[in-house]
Amino acid sequence: MTLSTYHLRASIAVSDIGRAVAFYEGKLGLQALQSGPSAHIAEGSRTYGAGGGPALNVYQSDTAGKSPATLATWYVDDIDKVVGELTSAGVEFARYEQLEHDAQGITARAGGGRVAWFQDPDGNTFAIEADV
């Protein structure tokens, strides 16, 4: 048995589920598929859909924002359009000193394509990537 035949869902810890809902739903435009408890917190988690199915669990936890790594990536066809829409919604894109970014904060991706990074209110890092 291998895991390659099963669906994978990313889980992201946040410090305040209310603030996270405002960001993930209000700024990123994600639709909550369900909400539920997180540890001892009633309604402390959300499951968001992407690409036609459940893709991202967001839950309140004391471990929020502890990883500096990219935790999840959205793969898009038109990165300029998506980054522009997110910027208009109030999402700020990160700029890393060692990389050259265009005016929107998009940079060349290793191996080809383009990428832009942003963080949620807890400092969890996400990416938007395109092959072109």
XYZ file of C-alpha atoms in Angstrom:
132
model
C 0.000 0.000 0.000
C 1.239 3.505 -0.829
C -0.080 6.940 -0.006
C 0.000 8.106 -3.633
C -3.603 6.999 -4.256
C -5.064 9.034 -1.389
C -6.021 12.705 -1.248
C -3.681 14.996 0.662
C -4.782 18.026 2.661
C -2.478 20.648 4.194
C -3.085 21.685 7.827
C -2.171 25.169 9.005
C -2.046 26.262 12.660
C -3.311 29.763 13.458
C -3.382 31.643 16.753
C -6.862 33.182 16.336
C -9.476 31.416 14.209
C -11.582 34.581 13.843
C -8.655 36.557 12.447
C -7.737 33.591 10.230
C -11.286 33.354 8.838
C -11.150 37.068 7.951
C -7.889 36.466 6.045
C -8.570 33.113 4.365
C -12.162 33.912 3.407
C -12.046 37.708 3.145
C -8.692 38.215 1.447
C -7.952 34.875 -0.238
C -11.556 34.224 -1.202
C -11.560 30.616 0.021
C -14.902 28.937 0.676
C -15.283 27.065 3.971
C -16.584 23.552 3.350
C -17.005 22.817 7.039
C -16.158 24.111 10.489
C -15.617 22.231 13.679
C -13.741 22.048 16.954
C -9.986 22.312 17.371
C -8.748 20.689 20.571
C -10.866 22.414 23.241
C -12.079 25.254 21.024
C -15.603 24.970 19.623
C -15.676 26.145 15.981
C -11.852 26.430 16.146
C -11.188 24.941 12.710
C -12.199 25.327 9.081
C -11.746 23.129 6.026
C -11.381 25.073 2.785
C -11.796 23.806 -0.735
C -9.458 24.332 -3.668
C -9.242 22.633 -7.026
C -12.614 20.944 -6.619
C -12.198 19.324 -3.217
C -11.096 19.819 0.380
C -7.529 21.067 0.379
C -6.666 23.101 3.463
C -7.416 22.679 7.169
C -6.967 25.798 9.288
C -7.126 25.276 13.048
C -6.427 27.294 16.163
C -3.307 26.143 18.008
C -0.494 27.403 20.207
C 1.963 26.222 17.523
C 0.823 28.819 14.958
C 3.437 30.478 12.776
C 6.390 28.425 14.012
C 7.695 27.299 10.590
C 9.515 29.679 8.233
C 9.042 27.245 5.318
C 6.394 27.453 2.598
C 3.477 25.374 3.917
C 1.248 25.175 0.830
C 1.318 26.301 -2.797
C -1.460 27.171 -5.219
C -0.623 26.329 -8.845
C -2.288 28.787 -11.205
C -2.439 29.438 -14.941
C -2.102 33.245 -14.784
C 0.111 34.293 -11.877
C -0.023 37.992 -12.776
C -3.836 37.980 -12.595
C -4.021 36.000 -9.342
C -1.326 38.046 -7.587
C -3.014 41.245 -8.789
C -6.398 40.120 -7.427
C -4.891 39.113 -4.084
C -2.976 42.384 -3.832
C -6.224 44.277 -4.490
C -7.820 42.271 -1.647
C -5.065 43.409 0.736
C -2.622 40.494 0.558
C 1.004 41.636 0.798
C 3.615 39.639 -1.102
C 7.015 38.940 0.422
C 10.240 40.122 -1.146
C 13.408 38.246 -0.362
C 16.691 40.115 -0.480
C 18.526 37.393 -2.395
C 15.932 37.299 -5.228
C 14.883 39.741 -7.933
C 11.148 40.459 -7.908
C 8.979 42.290 -10.415
C 6.665 45.138 -9.366
C 4.052 42.654 -8.048
C 6.561 40.637 -6.001
C 6.816 37.744 -8.478
C 10.201 36.111 -9.068
C 11.633 33.415 -11.321
C 11.232 29.915 -9.898
C 14.165 27.521 -9.773
C 13.802 25.153 -12.722
C 11.539 27.544 -14.644
C 8.243 29.266 -14.080
C 7.397 32.039 -11.637
C 6.509 32.230 -7.944
C 5.297 34.742 -5.356
C 5.056 34.247 -1.578
C 2.753 35.737 1.031
C 2.028 35.168 4.703
C -1.139 34.880 6.746
C -1.532 36.981 9.933
C 0.443 34.375 11.948
C 3.409 34.374 9.570
C 2.555 31.057 7.868
C 4.060 31.236 4.376
C 2.219 30.290 1.179
C 3.155 30.441 -2.491
C 1.438 31.095 -5.792
C 3.229 29.372 -8.688
C 2.865 29.166 -12.457
C 4.816 27.170 -15.008
C 4.905 30.105 -17.449
